GROMACS .gro file of C-alpha atoms in nm:
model
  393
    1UNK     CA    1  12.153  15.913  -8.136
    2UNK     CA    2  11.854  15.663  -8.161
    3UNK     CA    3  11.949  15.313  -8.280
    4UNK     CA    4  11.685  15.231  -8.521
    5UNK     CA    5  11.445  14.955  -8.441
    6UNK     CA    6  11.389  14.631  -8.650
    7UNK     CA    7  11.050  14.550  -8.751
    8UNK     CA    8  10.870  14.270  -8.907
    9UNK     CA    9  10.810  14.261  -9.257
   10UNK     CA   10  10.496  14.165  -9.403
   11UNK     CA   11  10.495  13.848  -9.642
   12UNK     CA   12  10.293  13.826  -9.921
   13UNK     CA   13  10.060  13.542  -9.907
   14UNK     CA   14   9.925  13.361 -10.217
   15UNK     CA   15   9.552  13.330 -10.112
   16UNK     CA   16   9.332  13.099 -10.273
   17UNK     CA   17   9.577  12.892 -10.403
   18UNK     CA   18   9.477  12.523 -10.391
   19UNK     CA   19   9.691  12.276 -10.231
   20UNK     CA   20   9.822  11.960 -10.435
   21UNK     CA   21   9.618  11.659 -10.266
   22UNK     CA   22   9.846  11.331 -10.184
   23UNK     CA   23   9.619  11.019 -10.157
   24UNK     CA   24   9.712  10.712  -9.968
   25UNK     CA   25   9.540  10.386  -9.936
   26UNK     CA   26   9.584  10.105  -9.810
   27UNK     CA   27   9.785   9.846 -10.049
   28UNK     CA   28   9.519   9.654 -10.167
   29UNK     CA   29   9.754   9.352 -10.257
   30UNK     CA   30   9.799   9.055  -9.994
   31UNK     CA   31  10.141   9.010 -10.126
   32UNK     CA   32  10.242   9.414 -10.057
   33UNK     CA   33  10.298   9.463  -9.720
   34UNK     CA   34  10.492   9.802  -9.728
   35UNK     CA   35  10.367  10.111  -9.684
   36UNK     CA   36  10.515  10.418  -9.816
   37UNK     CA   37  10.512  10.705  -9.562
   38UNK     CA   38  10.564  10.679  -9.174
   39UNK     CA   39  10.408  10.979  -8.988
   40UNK     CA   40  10.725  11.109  -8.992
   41UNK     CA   41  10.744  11.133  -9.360
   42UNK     CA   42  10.361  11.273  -9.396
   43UNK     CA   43  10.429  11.555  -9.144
   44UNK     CA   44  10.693  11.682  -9.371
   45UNK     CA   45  10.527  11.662  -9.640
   46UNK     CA   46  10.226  11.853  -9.486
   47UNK     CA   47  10.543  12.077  -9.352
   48UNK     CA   48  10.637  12.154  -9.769
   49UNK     CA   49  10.243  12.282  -9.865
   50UNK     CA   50  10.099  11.912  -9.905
   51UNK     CA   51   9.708  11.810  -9.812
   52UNK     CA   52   9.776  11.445  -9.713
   53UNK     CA   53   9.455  11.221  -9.734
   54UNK     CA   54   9.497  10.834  -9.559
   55UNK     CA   55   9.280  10.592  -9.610
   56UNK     CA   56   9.168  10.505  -9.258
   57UNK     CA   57   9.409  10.175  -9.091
   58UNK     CA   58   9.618  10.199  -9.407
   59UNK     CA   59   9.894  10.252  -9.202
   60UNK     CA   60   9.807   9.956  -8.957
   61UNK     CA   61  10.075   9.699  -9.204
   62UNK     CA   62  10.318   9.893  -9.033
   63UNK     CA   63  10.175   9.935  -8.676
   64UNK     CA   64  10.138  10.276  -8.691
   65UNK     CA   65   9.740  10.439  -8.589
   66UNK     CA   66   9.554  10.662  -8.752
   67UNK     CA   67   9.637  10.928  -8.476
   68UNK     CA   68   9.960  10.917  -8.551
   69UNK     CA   69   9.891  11.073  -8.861
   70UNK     CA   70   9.654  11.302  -8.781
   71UNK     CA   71   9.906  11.473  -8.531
   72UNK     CA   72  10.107  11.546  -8.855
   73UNK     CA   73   9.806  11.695  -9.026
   74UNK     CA   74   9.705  11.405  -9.211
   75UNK     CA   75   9.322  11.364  -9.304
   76UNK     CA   76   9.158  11.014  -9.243
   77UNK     CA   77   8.950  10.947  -9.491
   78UNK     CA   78   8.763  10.665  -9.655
   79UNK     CA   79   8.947  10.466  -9.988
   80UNK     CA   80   8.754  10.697 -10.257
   81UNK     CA   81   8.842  11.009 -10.104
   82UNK     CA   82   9.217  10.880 -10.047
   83UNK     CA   83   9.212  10.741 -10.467
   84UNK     CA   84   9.087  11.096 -10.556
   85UNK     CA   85   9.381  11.306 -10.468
   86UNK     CA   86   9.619  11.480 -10.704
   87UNK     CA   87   9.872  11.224 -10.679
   88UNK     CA   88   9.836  10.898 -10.488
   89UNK     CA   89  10.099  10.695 -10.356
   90UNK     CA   90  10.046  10.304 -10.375
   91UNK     CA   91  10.292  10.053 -10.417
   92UNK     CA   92  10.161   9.732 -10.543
   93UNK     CA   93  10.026   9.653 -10.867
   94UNK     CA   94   9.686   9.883 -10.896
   95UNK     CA   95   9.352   9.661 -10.969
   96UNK     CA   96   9.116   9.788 -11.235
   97UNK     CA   97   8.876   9.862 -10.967
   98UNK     CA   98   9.146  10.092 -10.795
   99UNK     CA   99   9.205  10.234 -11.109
  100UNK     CA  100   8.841  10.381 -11.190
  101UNK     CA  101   8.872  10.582 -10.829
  102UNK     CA  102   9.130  10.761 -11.005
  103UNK     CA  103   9.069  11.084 -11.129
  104UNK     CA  104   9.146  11.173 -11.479
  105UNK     CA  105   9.483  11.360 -11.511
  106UNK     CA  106   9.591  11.291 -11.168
  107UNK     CA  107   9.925  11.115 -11.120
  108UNK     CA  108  10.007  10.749 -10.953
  109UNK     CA  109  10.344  10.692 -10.780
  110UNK     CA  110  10.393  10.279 -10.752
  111UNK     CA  111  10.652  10.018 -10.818
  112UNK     CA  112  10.582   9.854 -11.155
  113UNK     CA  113  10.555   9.542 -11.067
  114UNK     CA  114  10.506   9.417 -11.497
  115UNK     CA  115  10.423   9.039 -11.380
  116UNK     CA  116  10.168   9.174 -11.179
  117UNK     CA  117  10.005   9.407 -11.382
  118UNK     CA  118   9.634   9.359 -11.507
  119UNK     CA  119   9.603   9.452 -11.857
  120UNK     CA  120   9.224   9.569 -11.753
  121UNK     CA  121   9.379   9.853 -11.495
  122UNK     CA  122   9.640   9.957 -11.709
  123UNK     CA  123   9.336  10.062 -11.998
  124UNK     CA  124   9.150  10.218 -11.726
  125UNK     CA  125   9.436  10.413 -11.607
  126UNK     CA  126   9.511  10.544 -12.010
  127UNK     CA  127   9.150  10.629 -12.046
  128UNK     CA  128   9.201  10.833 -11.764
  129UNK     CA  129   9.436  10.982 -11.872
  130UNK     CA  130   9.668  10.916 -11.557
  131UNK     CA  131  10.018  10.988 -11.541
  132UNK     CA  132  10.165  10.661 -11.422
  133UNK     CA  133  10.514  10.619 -11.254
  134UNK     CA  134  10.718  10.348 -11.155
  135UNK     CA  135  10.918  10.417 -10.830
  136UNK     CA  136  11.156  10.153 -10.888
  137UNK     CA  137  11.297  10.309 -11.266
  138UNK     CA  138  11.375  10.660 -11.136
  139UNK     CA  139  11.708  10.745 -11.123
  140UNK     CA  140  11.908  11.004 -10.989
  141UNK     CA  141  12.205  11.233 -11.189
  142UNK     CA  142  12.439  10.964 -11.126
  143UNK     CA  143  12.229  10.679 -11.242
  144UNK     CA  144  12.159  10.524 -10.922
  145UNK     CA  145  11.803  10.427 -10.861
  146UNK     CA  146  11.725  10.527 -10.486
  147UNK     CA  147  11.400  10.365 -10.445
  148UNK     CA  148  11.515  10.020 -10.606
  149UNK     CA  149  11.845  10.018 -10.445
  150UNK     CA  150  11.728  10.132 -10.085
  151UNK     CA  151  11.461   9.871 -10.108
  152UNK     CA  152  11.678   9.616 -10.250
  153UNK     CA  153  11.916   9.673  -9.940
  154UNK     CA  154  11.630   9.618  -9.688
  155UNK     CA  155  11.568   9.314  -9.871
  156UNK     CA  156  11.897   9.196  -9.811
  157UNK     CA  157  11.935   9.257  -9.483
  158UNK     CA  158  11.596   9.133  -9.377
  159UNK     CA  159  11.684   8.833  -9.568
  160UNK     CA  160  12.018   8.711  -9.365
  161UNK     CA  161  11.790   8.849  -9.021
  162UNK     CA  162  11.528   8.610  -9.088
  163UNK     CA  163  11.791   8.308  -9.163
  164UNK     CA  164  11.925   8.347  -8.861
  165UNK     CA  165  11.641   8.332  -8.636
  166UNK     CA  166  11.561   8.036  -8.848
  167UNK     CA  167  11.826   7.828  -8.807
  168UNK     CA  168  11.851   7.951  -8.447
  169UNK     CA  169  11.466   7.837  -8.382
  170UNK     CA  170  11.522   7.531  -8.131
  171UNK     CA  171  11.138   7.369  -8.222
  172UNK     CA  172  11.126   7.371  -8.567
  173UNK     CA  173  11.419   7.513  -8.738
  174UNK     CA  174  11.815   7.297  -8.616
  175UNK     CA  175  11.865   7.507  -8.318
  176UNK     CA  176  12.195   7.661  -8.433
  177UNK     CA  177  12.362   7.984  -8.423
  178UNK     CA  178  12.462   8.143  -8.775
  179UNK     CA  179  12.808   8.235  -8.646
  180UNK     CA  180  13.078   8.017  -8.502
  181UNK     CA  181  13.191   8.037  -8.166
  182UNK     CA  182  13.556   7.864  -8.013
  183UNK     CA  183  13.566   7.527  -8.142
  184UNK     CA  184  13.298   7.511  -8.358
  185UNK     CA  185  13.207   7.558  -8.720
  186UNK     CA  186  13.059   7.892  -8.882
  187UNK     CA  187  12.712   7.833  -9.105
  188UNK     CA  188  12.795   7.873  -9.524
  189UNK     CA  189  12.627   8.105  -9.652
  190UNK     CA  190  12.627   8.133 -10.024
  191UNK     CA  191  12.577   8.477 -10.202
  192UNK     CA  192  12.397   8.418 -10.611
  193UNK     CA  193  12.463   8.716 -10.736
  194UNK     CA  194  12.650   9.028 -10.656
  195UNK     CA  195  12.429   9.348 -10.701
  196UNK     CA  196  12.285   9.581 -10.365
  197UNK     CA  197  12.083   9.310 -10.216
  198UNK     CA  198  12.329   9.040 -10.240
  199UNK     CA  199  12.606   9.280 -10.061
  200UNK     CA  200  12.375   9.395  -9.827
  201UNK     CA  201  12.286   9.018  -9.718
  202UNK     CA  202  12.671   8.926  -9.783
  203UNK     CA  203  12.734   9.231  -9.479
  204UNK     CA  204  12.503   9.082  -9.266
  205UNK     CA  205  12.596   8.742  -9.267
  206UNK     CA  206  12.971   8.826  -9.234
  207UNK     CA  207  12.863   9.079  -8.921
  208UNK     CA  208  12.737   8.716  -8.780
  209UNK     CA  209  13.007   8.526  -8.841
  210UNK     CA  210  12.967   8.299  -9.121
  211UNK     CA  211  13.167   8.221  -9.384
  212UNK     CA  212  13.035   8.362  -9.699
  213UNK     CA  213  13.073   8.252 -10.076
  214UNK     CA  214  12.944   8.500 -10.342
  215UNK     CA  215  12.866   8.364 -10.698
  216UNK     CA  216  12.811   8.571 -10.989
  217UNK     CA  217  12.831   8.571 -11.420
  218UNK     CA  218  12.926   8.941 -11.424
  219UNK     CA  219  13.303   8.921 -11.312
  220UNK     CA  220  13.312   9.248 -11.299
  221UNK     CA  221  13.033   9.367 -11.074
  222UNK     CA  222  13.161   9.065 -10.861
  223UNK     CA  223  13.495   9.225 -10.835
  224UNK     CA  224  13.340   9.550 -10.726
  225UNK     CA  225  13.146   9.366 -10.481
  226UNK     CA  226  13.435   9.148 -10.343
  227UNK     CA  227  13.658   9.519 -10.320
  228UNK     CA  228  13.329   9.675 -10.170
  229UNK     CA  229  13.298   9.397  -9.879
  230UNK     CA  230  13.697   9.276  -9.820
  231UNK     CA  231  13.838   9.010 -10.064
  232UNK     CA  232  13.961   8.872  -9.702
  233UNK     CA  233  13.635   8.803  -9.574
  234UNK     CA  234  13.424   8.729  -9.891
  235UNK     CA  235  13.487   8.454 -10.102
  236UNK     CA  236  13.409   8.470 -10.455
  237UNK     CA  237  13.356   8.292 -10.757
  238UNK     CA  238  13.193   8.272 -11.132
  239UNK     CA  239  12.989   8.049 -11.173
  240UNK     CA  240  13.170   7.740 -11.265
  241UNK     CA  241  12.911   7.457 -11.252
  242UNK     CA  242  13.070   7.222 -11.023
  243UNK     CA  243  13.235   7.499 -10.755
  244UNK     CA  244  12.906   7.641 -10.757
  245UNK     CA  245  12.730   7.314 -10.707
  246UNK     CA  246  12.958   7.216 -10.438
  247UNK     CA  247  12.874   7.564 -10.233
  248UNK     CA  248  12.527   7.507 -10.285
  249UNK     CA  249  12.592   7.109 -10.130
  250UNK     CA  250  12.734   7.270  -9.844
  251UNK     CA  251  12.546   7.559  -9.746
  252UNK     CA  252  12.313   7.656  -9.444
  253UNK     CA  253  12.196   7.943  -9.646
  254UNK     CA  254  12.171   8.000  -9.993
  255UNK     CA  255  12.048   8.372 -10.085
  256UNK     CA  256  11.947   8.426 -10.441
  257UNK     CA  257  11.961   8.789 -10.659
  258UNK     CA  258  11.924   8.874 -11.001
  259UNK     CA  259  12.184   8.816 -11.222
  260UNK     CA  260  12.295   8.969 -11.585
  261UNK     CA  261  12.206   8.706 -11.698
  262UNK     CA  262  11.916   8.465 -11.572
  263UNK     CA  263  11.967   8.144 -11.363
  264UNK     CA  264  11.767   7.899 -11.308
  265UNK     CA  265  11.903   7.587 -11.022
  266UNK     CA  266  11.757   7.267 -11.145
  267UNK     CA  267  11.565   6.996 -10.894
  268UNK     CA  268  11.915   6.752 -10.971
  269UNK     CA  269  12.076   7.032 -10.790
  270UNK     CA  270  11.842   7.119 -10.514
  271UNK     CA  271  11.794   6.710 -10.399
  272UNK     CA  272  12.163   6.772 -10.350
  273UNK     CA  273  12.141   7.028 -10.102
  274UNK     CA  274  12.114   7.027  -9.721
  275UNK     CA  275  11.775   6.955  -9.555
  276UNK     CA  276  11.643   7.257  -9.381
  277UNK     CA  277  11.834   7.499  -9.574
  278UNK     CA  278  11.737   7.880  -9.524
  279UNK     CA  279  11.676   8.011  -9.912
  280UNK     CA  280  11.574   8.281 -10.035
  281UNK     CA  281  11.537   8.428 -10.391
  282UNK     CA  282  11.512   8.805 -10.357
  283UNK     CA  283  11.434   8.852 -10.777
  284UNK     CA  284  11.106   9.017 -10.698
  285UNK     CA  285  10.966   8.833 -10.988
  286UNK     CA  286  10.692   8.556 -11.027
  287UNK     CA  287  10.801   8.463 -11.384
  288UNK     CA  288  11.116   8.364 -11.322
  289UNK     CA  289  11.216   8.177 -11.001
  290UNK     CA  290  11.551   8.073 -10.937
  291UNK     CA  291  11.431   7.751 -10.770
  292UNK     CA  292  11.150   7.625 -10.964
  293UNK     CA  293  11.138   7.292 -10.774
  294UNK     CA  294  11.103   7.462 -10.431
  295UNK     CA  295  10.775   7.552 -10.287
  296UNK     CA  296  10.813   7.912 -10.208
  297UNK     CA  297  10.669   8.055  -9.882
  298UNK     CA  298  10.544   8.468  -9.939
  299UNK     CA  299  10.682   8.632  -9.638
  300UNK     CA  300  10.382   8.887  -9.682
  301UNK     CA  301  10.145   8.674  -9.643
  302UNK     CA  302  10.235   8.392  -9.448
  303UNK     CA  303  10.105   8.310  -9.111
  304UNK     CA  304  10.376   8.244  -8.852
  305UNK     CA  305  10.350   7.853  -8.829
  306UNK     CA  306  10.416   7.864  -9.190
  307UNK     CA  307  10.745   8.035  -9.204
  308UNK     CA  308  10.926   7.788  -8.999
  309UNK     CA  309  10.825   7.469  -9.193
  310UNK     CA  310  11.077   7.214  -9.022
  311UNK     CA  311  11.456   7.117  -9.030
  312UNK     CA  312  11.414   6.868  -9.255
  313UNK     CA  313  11.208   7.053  -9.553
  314UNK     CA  314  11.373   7.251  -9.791
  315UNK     CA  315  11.170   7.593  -9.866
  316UNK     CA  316  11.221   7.934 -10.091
  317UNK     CA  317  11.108   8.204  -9.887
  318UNK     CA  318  11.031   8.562 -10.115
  319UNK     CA  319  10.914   8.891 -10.038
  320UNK     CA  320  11.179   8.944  -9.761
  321UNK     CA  321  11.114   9.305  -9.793
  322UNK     CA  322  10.765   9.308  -9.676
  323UNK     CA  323  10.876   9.105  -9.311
  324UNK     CA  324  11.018   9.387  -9.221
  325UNK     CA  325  10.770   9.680  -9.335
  326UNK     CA  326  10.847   9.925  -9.047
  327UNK     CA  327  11.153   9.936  -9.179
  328UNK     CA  328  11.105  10.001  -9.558
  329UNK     CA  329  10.843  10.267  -9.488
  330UNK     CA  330  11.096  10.466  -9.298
  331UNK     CA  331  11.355  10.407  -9.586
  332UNK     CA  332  11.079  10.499  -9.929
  333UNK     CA  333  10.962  10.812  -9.688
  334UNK     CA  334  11.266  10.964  -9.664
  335UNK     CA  335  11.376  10.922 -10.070
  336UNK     CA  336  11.030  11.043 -10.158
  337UNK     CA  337  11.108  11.347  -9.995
  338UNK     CA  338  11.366  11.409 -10.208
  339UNK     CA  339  11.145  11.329 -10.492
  340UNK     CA  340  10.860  11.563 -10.401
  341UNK     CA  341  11.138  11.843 -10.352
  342UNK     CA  342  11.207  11.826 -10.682
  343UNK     CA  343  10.796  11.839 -10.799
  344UNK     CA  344  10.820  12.142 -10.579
  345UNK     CA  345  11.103  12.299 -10.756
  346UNK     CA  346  11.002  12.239 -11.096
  347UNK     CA  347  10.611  12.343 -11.017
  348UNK     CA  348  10.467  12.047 -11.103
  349UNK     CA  349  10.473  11.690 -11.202
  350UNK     CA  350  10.435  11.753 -11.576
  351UNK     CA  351  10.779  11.998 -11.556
  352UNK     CA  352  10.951  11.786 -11.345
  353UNK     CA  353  10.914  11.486 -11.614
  354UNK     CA  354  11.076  11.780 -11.890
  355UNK     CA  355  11.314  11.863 -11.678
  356UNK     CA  356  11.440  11.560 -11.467
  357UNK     CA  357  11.513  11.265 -11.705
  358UNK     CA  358  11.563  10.995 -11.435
  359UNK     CA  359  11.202  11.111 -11.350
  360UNK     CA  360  11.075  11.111 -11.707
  361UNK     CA  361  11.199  10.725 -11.822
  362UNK     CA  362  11.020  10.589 -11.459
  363UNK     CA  363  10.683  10.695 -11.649
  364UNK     CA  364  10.497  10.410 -11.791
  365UNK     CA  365  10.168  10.605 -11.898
  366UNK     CA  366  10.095  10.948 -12.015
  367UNK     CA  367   9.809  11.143 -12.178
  368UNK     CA  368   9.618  10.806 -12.231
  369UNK     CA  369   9.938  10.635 -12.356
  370UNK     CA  370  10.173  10.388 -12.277
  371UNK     CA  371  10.517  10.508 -12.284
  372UNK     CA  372  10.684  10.207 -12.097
  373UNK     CA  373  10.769   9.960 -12.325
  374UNK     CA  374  10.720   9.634 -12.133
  375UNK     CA  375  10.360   9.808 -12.001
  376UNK     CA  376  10.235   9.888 -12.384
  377UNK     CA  377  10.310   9.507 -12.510
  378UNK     CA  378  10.088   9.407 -12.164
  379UNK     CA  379   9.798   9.632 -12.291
  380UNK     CA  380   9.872   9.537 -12.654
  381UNK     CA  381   9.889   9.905 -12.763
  382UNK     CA  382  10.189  10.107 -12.943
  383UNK     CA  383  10.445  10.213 -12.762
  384UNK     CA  384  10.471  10.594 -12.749
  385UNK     CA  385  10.806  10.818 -12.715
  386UNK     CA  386  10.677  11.040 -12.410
  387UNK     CA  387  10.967  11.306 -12.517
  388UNK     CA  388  10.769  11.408 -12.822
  389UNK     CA  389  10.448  11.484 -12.555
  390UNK     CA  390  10.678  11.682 -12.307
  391UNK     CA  391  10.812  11.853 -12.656
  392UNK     CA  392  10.488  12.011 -12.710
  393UNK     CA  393  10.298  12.097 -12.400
   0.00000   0.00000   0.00000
C-alpha cells in the first residue's frame, strides 16, 4: 500500500493591496522625551502587514540608531514623509506646523496633553479632517487605561530612582542612603495621593528601605492602596491638615499625584519643610502645580548640573517619565501592539472606533470636528457626539 504524500498548499495572496503607512517623527516638543516604539516594537509591527516610516534620529531620545530600525524593516525617511503616513504616532502636543504635514483623513495617535494644546493645530487638524486620538483616554473592557496607567507606573518608579541617587549624591545632594542600615535612621518618604503612580513610587521606596507615609482625600482608593502594598509596611492617612503637615516637616522625600480632588501645598507649608528635600509632583499638568512656590526643574529638559541643585535648596522636579525614556518606549510599544491588533481585527481605524468603545471616547477629533469636550472649548467650537458619525457611515 502507498502512504500518501503531503504536499504544500497554495495560499491565496491578495496582490495589490496597499499597506497601511505608520509615520513616526521625532517629538518635536523639548519637554517630550519619550518615544513610542523601540525596534522591537516596529519589527512587529512590520511582522503584522505594517509599512513603518521614521523620521531619521527620531529614535536617538532613546539611544537607539537608525539601523536598528532598518533591520526591522523600518524606512528612514525625512519629517514630511514620516507626517504623511496613514497613521502617525507622536506623543506630545502636535504644533500647527506639524499639523499641516498631515494628510487629510489620516489618523494621529498622541497623548492629549489639553494644557498644551495650540488652539491653531487643533483647527488645522479639523480642516483636515484628521482623526485625532488621545492615548492616555483609551480604555480597555475592564476600564483600565493601559497607556495612562503603564506610563503612570514608570513615572513612579523613575520618580523614587531618581530620589535616591539624589540624596545619595555626596557633592551636591546630603550624601545619604534612602534606606536605613543597623543603627541608623530610614529616609521619610511621604506618598500625596494614592492612585498607580503613587503605589508604584510607594513600592519602590519601601524596596529601599524607607519608611513610607501615604496621604490621600479618597479613603477609599487609599484603603485599596494600603491592602495593595501591606497595611504593615505603608502608613496611611487622610489628609488631616496638621498630620499631613507634620509628614511633610519631616520628610526626605515628598512625591506628589493627582488627587480626587485638587491640592494645592501653600509657601507657609513648604518654608516648613526640610532643606534639600527630593519632590516631585507627577500631575502631568502645567495648570495646576501642587507646589506653586517651588521652582520646578523639567527632567526632560534639564541639563545634568541642573538636576542636582544643592542640599540646601528646595526644588519640584516634573516629567519623571521622560528621565527614563528607554524605559517607557519599551512599555507604550508593547500596549500599542495590542492596540493595533485590534485595528487589524476590526479592518480599520474607523470600525474599530464603532466597535471598541474604550477606543471610541479616546477620540478628540473626527470628520473636521471636535468630539472631546475639553479640546472643542480650546478651539471654541461645538462639541459634537462622535456616536451619531459612527451611526451613519
Amino acid at each position: 500500500m502507498v502512504e500518501p504524500t503531503p504536499l504544500e498548499q497554495a495560499v491565496k495572496i491578495m496582490a495589490g493591496k496597499r499597506r497601511v503607512t505608520i509615520g513616526l517623527p521625532a517629538a518635536s516638543s523639548h519637554s517630550e522625551r519619550r518615544f513610542p516604539l523601540t525596534p522591537e516594537g516596529a519589527a512587529m509591527l512590520s511582522e503584522r502587514g505594517f509599512e513603518l516610516r521614521m523620521q531619521a534620529g527620531a529614535a536617538e531620545v532613546i539611544h537607539f540608531s537608525d539601523d536598528a530600525y532598518r533591520r526591522g524593516g523600518v524606512r528612514i525617511v525625512d519629517r514630511r514623509e514620516a507626517f504623511a503616513c496613514d497613521i502617525v504616532l507622536h506623543l506630545p502636543a502636535i504644533s500647527p506646523e506639524d499639523a499641516s504635514l498631515i494628510k487629510s483623513g489620516a489618523v494621529l495617535l498622541s497623548l492629549l496633553h489639553v494644557d498644551r494644546q495650540d488652539p491653531m493645530a487643533i483647527k488645522a487638524l479639523l480642516r483636515r479632517h484628521v482623526i485625532a486620538i488621545a492615548l492616555d483616554l483609551v480604555t480597555d473592557d475592564a476600564d483600565n487605561l493601559p497607556f495612562a496607567d503603564i506610563l503612570s507606573e514608570v513615572d513612579g518608579r523613575a520618580a523614587m530612582a531618581i530620589a535616591s541617587s539624589l540624596l545619595a549624591d555626596s557633592v551636591h545632594g546630603k550624601g545619604i542612603l534612602l534606606g536605613g542600615v543597623a543603627g541608623i535612621v530610614p529616609c521619610e518618604v511621604t506618598v500625596i495621593g494614592s492612585d498607580i503612580a503613587a503605589r508604584a513610587a510607594a513600592r519602590s521606596a519601601l524596596g529601599l528601605g524607607a519608611v513610607v507615609r501615604m496621604f490621600d482625600n479618597d479613603v477609599y482608593r487609599l484603603r485599596s492602596a494600603l491592602h495593595e502594598l501591606g497595611e504593615a509596611n505603608v502608613i496611611g492617612s487622610a489628609l488631616h491638615p496638621r498630620v499631613f503637615a507634620g509628614a511633610l516637616r519631616t520628610a526626605d522625600v515628598v512625591i506628589a499625584t493627582p488627587t480626587r480632588y485638587p491640592l494645592e501645598i501653600g509657601l507657609d507649608v513648604v518654608s516648613e519643610m526640610k532643606r534639600g528635600v527630593i519632590t516631585f509632583d507627577l500631575s502631568h499638568s502645567r495648570t495646576s502645580c501642587i507646589f506653586p512656590s517651588l521652582a520646578c526643574i523639567d527632567l526632560a529638559e534639564a541639563a545634568p548640573a541642573d538636576v542636582a541643585p544643592g542640599a540646601q535648596v528646595r526644588t519640584c522636579y516634573v516629567n519623571a517619565g521622560s528621565a527614563v525614556p528607554r524605559t517607557a518606549a519599551m512599555a507604550l510599544s508593547t500596549t500599542l501592539l495590542t492596540l493595533f491588533d485590534d485595528i487589524i481585527v476590526c479592518d480599520g481605524v474607523t470600525n474599530a472606533l464603532k466597535f471598541n468603545n474604550g477606543l471610541r471616547r479616546a477620540a478628540y477629533t473626527f470628520l473636521g470636528k471636535p468630539v472631546n469636550p475639553d479640546i472643542a472649548r480650546l478651539c471654541g467650537q461645538r462639541l459634537i457626539d462622535i456616536n451619531l458619525f459612527l451611526q451613519f457611515s
